Tab-separated table of C-alpha atoms and ligand atoms in Angstrom:
chain	number	residue	atom	x	y	z
A	1	UNK	CA	130.213	153.363	98.367
A	2	UNK	CA	132.911	155.147	96.369
A	3	UNK	CA	134.915	153.088	93.945
A	4	UNK	CA	137.545	151.673	94.410
A	5	UNK	CA	137.080	150.379	97.970
A	6	UNK	CA	140.451	150.151	99.694
A	7	UNK	CA	140.896	148.380	103.028
A	8	UNK	CA	144.358	148.556	104.569
A	9	UNK	CA	145.931	147.914	107.946
A	10	UNK	CA	147.726	145.277	109.997
A	11	UNK	CA	146.720	141.633	109.948
A	12	UNK	CA	146.248	141.685	113.722
A	13	UNK	CA	145.880	144.280	116.438
A	14	UNK	CA	148.964	143.422	118.513
A	15	UNK	CA	149.232	146.457	120.781
A	16	UNK	CA	147.661	149.885	120.944
A	17	UNK	CA	150.923	151.462	119.836
A	18	UNK	CA	151.271	149.097	116.851
A	19	UNK	CA	147.785	149.778	115.419
A	20	UNK	CA	148.163	153.490	116.149
A	21	UNK	CA	151.441	153.673	114.222
A	22	UNK	CA	149.918	152.038	111.138
A	23	UNK	CA	146.839	154.263	111.344
A	24	UNK	CA	148.860	157.459	111.702
A	25	UNK	CA	150.809	156.564	108.568
A	26	UNK	CA	147.665	155.801	106.586
A	27	UNK	CA	145.303	158.532	107.714
A	28	UNK	CA	146.478	161.296	105.382
A	29	UNK	CA	147.286	159.069	102.432
A	30	UNK	CA	145.345	159.808	99.252
A	31	UNK	CA	144.954	157.483	96.296
A	32	UNK	CA	146.115	158.815	92.944
A	33	UNK	CA	143.566	160.876	90.979
A	34	UNK	CA	143.128	157.962	88.558
A	35	UNK	CA	141.755	156.013	91.539
A	36	UNK	CA	139.509	158.840	92.696
A	37	UNK	CA	141.976	160.720	94.912
A	38	UNK	CA	140.288	159.673	98.175
A	39	UNK	CA	141.787	158.193	101.325
A	40	UNK	CA	141.513	154.524	102.258
A	41	UNK	CA	137.929	153.385	102.809
A	42	UNK	CA	138.520	151.269	105.940
A	43	UNK	CA	141.408	150.685	108.307
A	44	UNK	CA	141.567	146.974	109.147
A	45	UNK	CA	142.975	144.945	112.010
A	46	UNK	CA	141.979	141.599	113.482
A	47	UNK	CA	141.200	141.503	117.206
A	48	UNK	CA	140.415	137.759	117.116
A	49	UNK	CA	142.692	135.747	114.814
A	50	UNK	CA	141.496	132.349	113.563
A	51	UNK	CA	144.810	130.486	113.395
A	52	UNK	CA	145.179	127.148	111.672
A	53	UNK	CA	147.435	125.724	114.407
A	54	UNK	CA	147.118	126.292	118.163
A	55	UNK	CA	149.914	127.801	120.186
A	56	UNK	CA	150.305	130.797	117.873
A	57	UNK	CA	149.143	134.380	118.429
A	58	UNK	CA	145.344	134.309	118.428
A	59	UNK	CA	144.683	138.018	118.814
A	60	UNK	CA	144.165	140.228	121.838
A	61	UNK	CA	140.375	139.873	121.781
A	62	UNK	CA	137.936	142.632	122.621
A	63	UNK	CA	140.588	144.955	124.014
A	64	UNK	CA	141.704	145.416	120.380
A	65	UNK	CA	138.263	146.788	119.507
A	66	UNK	CA	138.848	149.699	121.889
A	67	UNK	CA	142.118	150.510	120.131
A	68	UNK	CA	140.285	150.524	116.786
A	69	UNK	CA	137.550	152.719	118.202
A	70	UNK	CA	140.197	155.112	119.438
A	71	UNK	CA	141.698	155.228	115.936
A	72	UNK	CA	138.263	155.889	114.488
A	73	UNK	CA	137.784	158.833	116.831
A	74	UNK	CA	141.277	160.302	116.673
A	75	UNK	CA	141.995	159.940	112.927
A	76	UNK	CA	138.542	159.874	111.334
A	77	UNK	CA	139.426	156.587	109.616
A	78	UNK	CA	136.564	154.077	109.547
A	79	UNK	CA	137.720	150.803	111.059
A	80	UNK	CA	136.905	147.142	110.584
A	81	UNK	CA	137.738	143.832	112.208
A	82	UNK	CA	136.999	140.131	111.788
A	83	UNK	CA	133.994	138.475	113.419
A	84	UNK	CA	133.628	134.718	113.713
A	85	UNK	CA	130.636	134.427	116.065
A	86	UNK	CA	127.560	136.313	117.270
A	87	UNK	CA	129.552	137.177	120.406
A	88	UNK	CA	132.252	138.904	118.315
A	89	UNK	CA	129.575	140.757	116.333
A	90	UNK	CA	127.858	141.946	119.525
A	91	UNK	CA	131.134	143.189	120.971
A	92	UNK	CA	131.842	145.135	117.756
A	93	UNK	CA	128.388	146.716	117.932
A	94	UNK	CA	128.898	147.719	121.575
A	95	UNK	CA	132.136	149.480	120.698
A	96	UNK	CA	130.812	151.029	117.476
A	97	UNK	CA	133.225	150.119	114.659
A	98	UNK	CA	132.103	150.805	111.081
A	99	UNK	CA	132.585	147.433	109.435
A	100	UNK	CA	133.377	143.755	109.910
A	101	UNK	CA	134.593	140.931	107.740
A	102	UNK	CA	133.799	137.236	107.926
A	103	UNK	CA	137.009	135.269	107.493
A	104	UNK	CA	137.427	132.378	105.116
A	105	UNK	CA	136.999	129.738	107.829
A	106	UNK	CA	133.782	131.363	109.053
A	107	UNK	CA	132.166	131.676	105.618
A	108	UNK	CA	132.536	127.905	105.295
A	109	UNK	CA	130.227	127.392	108.307
A	110	UNK	CA	126.533	128.198	107.644
A	111	UNK	CA	125.642	128.052	111.383
A	112	UNK	CA	128.160	130.772	112.225
A	113	UNK	CA	127.177	132.888	109.225
A	114	UNK	CA	123.526	132.662	110.248
A	115	UNK	CA	124.185	133.671	113.862
A	116	UNK	CA	126.381	136.594	112.785
A	117	UNK	CA	123.736	137.716	110.272
A	118	UNK	CA	121.108	137.702	113.032
A	119	UNK	CA	123.370	139.560	115.456
A	120	UNK	CA	123.944	142.316	112.881
A	121	UNK	CA	120.305	142.645	111.793
A	122	UNK	CA	119.070	146.232	111.613
A	123	UNK	CA	122.542	147.782	112.022
A	124	UNK	CA	124.273	150.045	109.503
A	125	UNK	CA	127.535	148.058	109.629
A	126	UNK	CA	129.383	147.305	106.383
A	127	UNK	CA	129.877	143.540	106.109
A	128	UNK	CA	132.568	141.899	103.991
A	129	UNK	CA	132.314	138.167	103.301
A	130	UNK	CA	135.525	136.419	102.319
A	131	UNK	CA	135.331	133.353	100.111
A	132	UNK	CA	135.175	130.005	101.954
A	133	UNK	CA	138.473	128.214	102.375
A	134	UNK	CA	137.475	125.574	99.806
A	135	UNK	CA	136.534	126.514	96.236
A	136	UNK	CA	132.801	126.055	96.703
A	137	UNK	CA	131.007	128.874	94.924
A	138	UNK	CA	127.620	127.922	96.373
A	139	UNK	CA	128.922	128.057	99.925
A	140	UNK	CA	130.180	131.596	99.253
A	141	UNK	CA	126.960	132.692	97.518
A	142	UNK	CA	124.960	131.048	100.305
A	143	UNK	CA	126.869	132.905	103.009
A	144	UNK	CA	126.227	136.249	101.275
A	145	UNK	CA	122.543	135.358	100.883
A	146	UNK	CA	122.310	134.470	104.577
A	147	UNK	CA	123.755	137.882	105.466
A	148	UNK	CA	121.485	139.687	102.985
A	149	UNK	CA	118.351	138.097	104.457
A	150	UNK	CA	118.998	139.899	107.764
A	151	UNK	CA	121.087	142.813	106.564
A	152	UNK	CA	120.182	143.827	103.008
A	153	UNK	CA	122.504	146.841	102.578
A	154	UNK	CA	126.265	147.380	102.620
A	155	UNK	CA	127.298	143.798	101.963
A	156	UNK	CA	130.467	143.005	99.994
A	157	UNK	CA	132.547	139.969	99.049
A	158	UNK	CA	136.310	139.446	99.161
A	159	UNK	CA	138.300	136.987	97.082
A	160	UNK	CA	141.282	135.755	99.146
A	161	UNK	CA	142.045	132.517	97.298
A	162	UNK	CA	141.451	128.890	98.184
A	163	UNK	CA	143.383	126.539	100.397
A	164	UNK	CA	144.989	123.760	98.431
A	165	UNK	CA	147.400	120.959	99.204
A	166	UNK	CA	149.825	122.495	96.755
A	167	UNK	CA	153.409	123.514	96.654
A	168	UNK	CA	153.025	126.521	94.341
A	169	UNK	CA	154.523	129.911	95.110
A	170	UNK	CA	151.263	131.449	96.287
A	171	UNK	CA	149.824	130.776	99.735
A	172	UNK	CA	146.362	130.198	98.289
A	173	UNK	CA	145.157	129.225	94.825
A	174	UNK	CA	143.514	132.206	93.072
A	175	UNK	CA	141.145	130.130	90.826
A	176	UNK	CA	140.015	133.413	89.265
A	177	UNK	CA	137.094	131.741	87.549
A	178	UNK	CA	135.379	131.289	90.932
A	179	UNK	CA	135.219	135.022	91.830
A	180	UNK	CA	134.296	135.821	88.214
A	181	UNK	CA	131.386	133.383	88.464
A	182	UNK	CA	130.499	134.968	91.838
A	183	UNK	CA	130.232	138.326	90.034
A	184	UNK	CA	128.070	136.802	87.311
A	185	UNK	CA	125.685	135.379	89.935
A	186	UNK	CA	125.685	138.404	92.255
A	187	UNK	CA	126.434	141.448	90.081
A	188	UNK	CA	125.181	143.905	92.722
A	189	UNK	CA	127.585	142.819	95.462
A	190	UNK	CA	130.890	144.732	95.204
A	191	UNK	CA	133.767	142.262	94.971
A	192	UNK	CA	137.208	143.037	96.401
A	193	UNK	CA	140.442	141.098	96.151
A	194	UNK	CA	142.816	140.400	99.061
A	195	UNK	CA	146.236	139.899	97.448
A	196	UNK	CA	147.897	139.635	100.886
A	197	UNK	CA	146.247	136.325	101.815
A	198	UNK	CA	146.274	135.158	98.201
A	199	UNK	CA	150.016	135.575	97.930
A	200	UNK	CA	151.408	134.918	101.385
A	201	UNK	CA	154.372	137.063	100.327
A	202	UNK	CA	154.733	140.715	99.369
A	203	UNK	CA	156.797	139.773	96.263
A	204	UNK	CA	153.643	138.574	94.515
A	205	UNK	CA	151.248	141.299	95.670
A	206	UNK	CA	151.752	143.853	92.844
A	207	UNK	CA	150.975	141.336	90.084
A	208	UNK	CA	147.949	139.918	91.878
A	209	UNK	CA	146.591	143.368	92.716
A	210	UNK	CA	147.004	144.477	89.098
A	211	UNK	CA	145.336	141.317	87.860
A	212	UNK	CA	142.353	142.002	90.129
A	213	UNK	CA	142.044	145.573	88.827
A	214	UNK	CA	142.346	144.376	85.231
A	215	UNK	CA	139.517	141.914	85.889
A	216	UNK	CA	137.390	144.820	87.222
A	217	UNK	CA	137.315	143.973	90.923
A	218	UNK	CA	135.762	146.783	92.969
A	219	UNK	CA	138.637	147.209	95.397
A	220	UNK	CA	141.486	145.702	97.383
A	221	UNK	CA	142.109	144.574	100.957
A	222	UNK	CA	145.817	144.772	101.840
A	223	UNK	CA	147.693	144.035	105.037
A	224	UNK	CA	149.943	146.903	106.096
A	225	UNK	CA	152.209	146.772	109.169
A	226	UNK	CA	154.752	149.420	110.139
A	227	UNK	CA	157.295	146.691	110.945
A	228	UNK	CA	156.336	143.458	109.078
A	229	UNK	CA	159.354	141.449	110.241
A	230	UNK	CA	158.171	141.883	113.837
A	231	UNK	CA	154.511	141.106	113.109
A	232	UNK	CA	152.966	138.426	115.314
A	233	UNK	CA	151.227	136.850	112.322
A	234	UNK	CA	151.382	136.973	108.532
A	235	UNK	CA	154.639	138.999	108.551
A	236	UNK	CA	155.880	138.000	105.063
A	237	UNK	CA	152.694	139.176	103.369
A	238	UNK	CA	152.355	142.551	105.099
A	239	UNK	CA	153.394	145.695	103.217
A	240	UNK	CA	154.978	148.616	105.005
A	241	UNK	CA	153.000	151.872	104.811
A	242	UNK	CA	155.649	153.089	102.350
A	243	UNK	CA	155.393	150.078	100.007
A	244	UNK	CA	151.603	150.180	100.267
A	245	UNK	CA	151.560	153.834	99.180
A	246	UNK	CA	153.972	153.278	96.339
A	247	UNK	CA	151.940	150.249	95.168
A	248	UNK	CA	148.795	152.398	95.080
A	249	UNK	CA	150.667	154.826	92.826
A	250	UNK	CA	152.155	152.228	90.471
A	251	UNK	CA	148.999	150.203	89.846
A	252	UNK	CA	147.138	150.922	86.667
A	253	UNK	CA	143.622	151.793	87.874
A	254	UNK	CA	140.643	151.043	85.670
A	255	UNK	CA	137.178	152.510	85.344
A	256	UNK	CA	134.539	150.041	86.468
A	257	UNK	CA	132.294	150.856	83.504
A	258	UNK	CA	132.872	152.423	80.089
A	259	UNK	CA	131.885	156.099	80.225
A	260	UNK	CA	128.156	156.809	80.086
A	261	UNK	CA	128.883	159.734	77.746
A	262	UNK	CA	127.529	158.460	74.411
A	263	UNK	CA	130.229	160.425	72.568
A	264	UNK	CA	133.220	159.079	74.506
A	265	UNK	CA	135.620	157.453	72.049
A	266	UNK	CA	135.994	154.165	73.977
A	267	UNK	CA	132.227	153.911	74.472
A	268	UNK	CA	131.613	154.249	70.708
A	269	UNK	CA	134.304	151.695	69.924
A	270	UNK	CA	133.190	149.159	72.547
A	271	UNK	CA	129.538	149.459	71.460
A	272	UNK	CA	130.485	148.939	67.794
A	273	UNK	CA	132.614	145.908	68.544
A	274	UNK	CA	129.942	144.454	70.843
A	275	UNK	CA	127.408	144.674	68.004
A	276	UNK	CA	129.719	142.599	65.832
A	277	UNK	CA	130.258	140.134	68.673
A	278	UNK	CA	126.477	139.763	69.066
A	279	UNK	CA	126.222	138.836	65.381
A	280	UNK	CA	128.992	136.253	65.754
A	281	UNK	CA	127.338	134.842	68.895
A	282	UNK	CA	124.119	134.377	66.889
A	283	UNK	CA	126.158	132.528	64.266
A	284	UNK	CA	127.873	130.407	66.902
A	285	UNK	CA	124.558	129.313	68.422
A	286	UNK	CA	123.117	128.566	64.968
A	287	UNK	CA	126.150	126.545	63.969
A	288	UNK	CA	126.034	124.578	67.221
A	289	UNK	CA	122.327	123.849	66.735
A	290	UNK	CA	122.970	122.650	63.168
A	291	UNK	CA	125.878	120.519	64.312
A	292	UNK	CA	123.667	118.867	66.936
A	293	UNK	CA	120.979	118.190	64.289
A	294	UNK	CA	123.577	116.213	62.330
A	295	UNK	CA	124.632	114.447	65.535
A	296	UNK	CA	120.976	113.401	65.986
A	297	UNK	CA	120.857	112.018	62.406
A	298	UNK	CA	123.908	109.907	63.094
A	299	UNK	CA	122.256	108.818	66.363
A	300	UNK	CA	119.280	107.472	64.358
A	301	UNK	CA	121.634	105.587	62.035
A	302	UNK	CA	123.605	104.122	64.957
A	303	UNK	CA	120.320	103.015	66.524
A	304	UNK	CA	119.124	101.307	63.342
A	305	UNK	CA	122.491	99.639	62.790
A	306	UNK	CA	122.885	98.717	66.507
A	307	UNK	CA	126.212	100.576	66.516
A	308	UNK	CA	127.811	101.796	69.766
A	309	UNK	CA	127.721	105.543	70.397
A	310	UNK	CA	131.289	106.384	71.371
A	311	UNK	CA	133.594	105.829	68.425
A	312	UNK	CA	136.999	106.759	69.809
A	313	UNK	CA	138.805	106.870	66.456
A	314	UNK	CA	136.336	109.368	65.036
A	315	UNK	CA	136.494	111.449	68.219
A	316	UNK	CA	140.298	111.530	68.099
A	317	UNK	CA	140.136	112.635	64.453
A	318	UNK	CA	137.707	115.464	65.240
A	319	UNK	CA	139.693	116.560	68.216
A	320	UNK	CA	143.076	116.520	66.365
A	321	UNK	CA	141.694	118.305	63.317
A	322	UNK	CA	139.939	121.080	65.217
A	323	UNK	CA	142.899	121.547	67.568
A	324	UNK	CA	145.299	122.005	64.638
A	325	UNK	CA	142.999	124.487	62.924
A	326	UNK	CA	142.360	126.397	66.123
A	327	UNK	CA	146.043	126.677	67.011
A	328	UNK	CA	146.787	127.929	63.491
A	329	UNK	CA	144.235	130.682	64.092
A	330	UNK	CA	145.839	131.707	67.363
A	331	UNK	CA	143.391	129.998	69.761
A	332	UNK	CA	144.799	128.315	72.857
A	333	UNK	CA	144.988	124.516	72.839
A	334	UNK	CA	143.414	123.999	76.297
A	335	UNK	CA	140.589	126.341	75.292
A	336	UNK	CA	139.653	124.476	72.112
A	337	UNK	CA	139.988	121.148	73.917
A	338	UNK	CA	137.511	122.327	76.580
A	339	UNK	CA	135.081	123.542	73.921
A	340	UNK	CA	135.210	120.260	72.007
A	341	UNK	CA	134.965	118.149	75.139
A	342	UNK	CA	131.734	119.987	75.964
A	343	UNK	CA	130.442	119.482	72.398
A	344	UNK	CA	131.375	115.791	72.487
A	345	UNK	CA	129.656	115.219	75.822
A	346	UNK	CA	126.499	116.920	74.611
A	347	UNK	CA	126.564	114.847	71.400
A	348	UNK	CA	126.884	111.616	73.424
A	349	UNK	CA	123.998	112.653	75.683
A	350	UNK	CA	121.730	113.352	72.701
A	351	UNK	CA	122.565	110.065	70.991
A	352	UNK	CA	121.978	108.141	74.251
A	353	UNK	CA	118.494	109.666	74.413
A	354	UNK	CA	117.791	108.659	70.797
A	355	UNK	CA	118.990	105.089	71.316
A	356	UNK	CA	116.867	104.760	74.473
A	357	UNK	CA	113.838	106.291	72.647
A	358	UNK	CA	113.537	109.015	75.271
B	1	LIG	C1	142.607	138.141	107.772
B	1	LIG	O1	142.081	138.903	106.942
B	1	LIG	O2	143.422	138.499	108.601
B	1	LIG	C2	142.275	136.714	107.711
B	1	LIG	C3	142.407	135.897	108.746
B	1	LIG	O3	141.914	136.369	106.513
B	1	LIG	P1	141.363	134.983	105.917
B	1	LIG	O4	140.105	134.692	106.615
B	1	LIG	O5	141.188	135.364	104.475
B	1	LIG	O6	142.433	133.949	106.118
B	2	LIG	MN1	146.314	137.977	107.947
């Protein structure tokens, strides 16, 4: 799949005319050359909408699939929609769309993920798995694994933020460390970001989209509606085709990897700096090991003297001293506090073992 992967289109398929209008405006659009110069990868629109509260627009159902199929045939755009059950997946297969996504509420349910995975077994569909609604990395990884067991190719993940009982500006909490950890655990699964559902409002989309590109996400899913104020759901977060296109041209696109050309200037620089970082990492590990050796010696002394392990005054001294030094050297206070909390916990664990003769 070409990089970056761009999915754009209305939140929901509301009428044939509405999806057609969005598709017509997007079909000839080309990304800037810095982003590969191609068109959008998939045109999106939800036929079934999983709404949090009843009594709101829940999608037009399978009729919407026919509208998407028509778009696929008349514009050449590949289309995708949300599936939340084996029934949805089977209907999509009957109609012949190119891709589906599992929404955040579906990923959180292993039974549904399993039945969808089975329904899509042996098909060439592209499958996008949004993160679960709660920040549970294992649930997300597990859902992707369930899909991969039945459908090993063309599987992707989408970060759309996590539901939180919060009053912040964004609709969902980004918790960027969760998708970054996802990437560490599943480096071969392309990871997209959905700034529309993350933000809940178009005002915040440019910053979130840029942040995702800076972090090296593999693409973006964006909601685009030709008349957002009349949208039947998610109006405030839907871009117009015009604002979508201008966003694509104002973002600063990044290469996913440093050039493979061994003579490229950035490649030479990055390699040289990485060598120095490797040396420092060796030093860091050695210093930590030596520090823990000393912690063990103190553990022996505390054991002999029947002295309690946690000595709060000493811990406060260490923590104040290192924080001051670190801040002077330009390191962030929360960062150094995290590092020392981890060191302190490990030290306590080791001394507990010594005292208990384990
Ligand atoms: C959607 O993409 O329209 C959607 C419902 O998303 P999510 O599952 O991320 O809320
Ligand atoms: Mn939506």
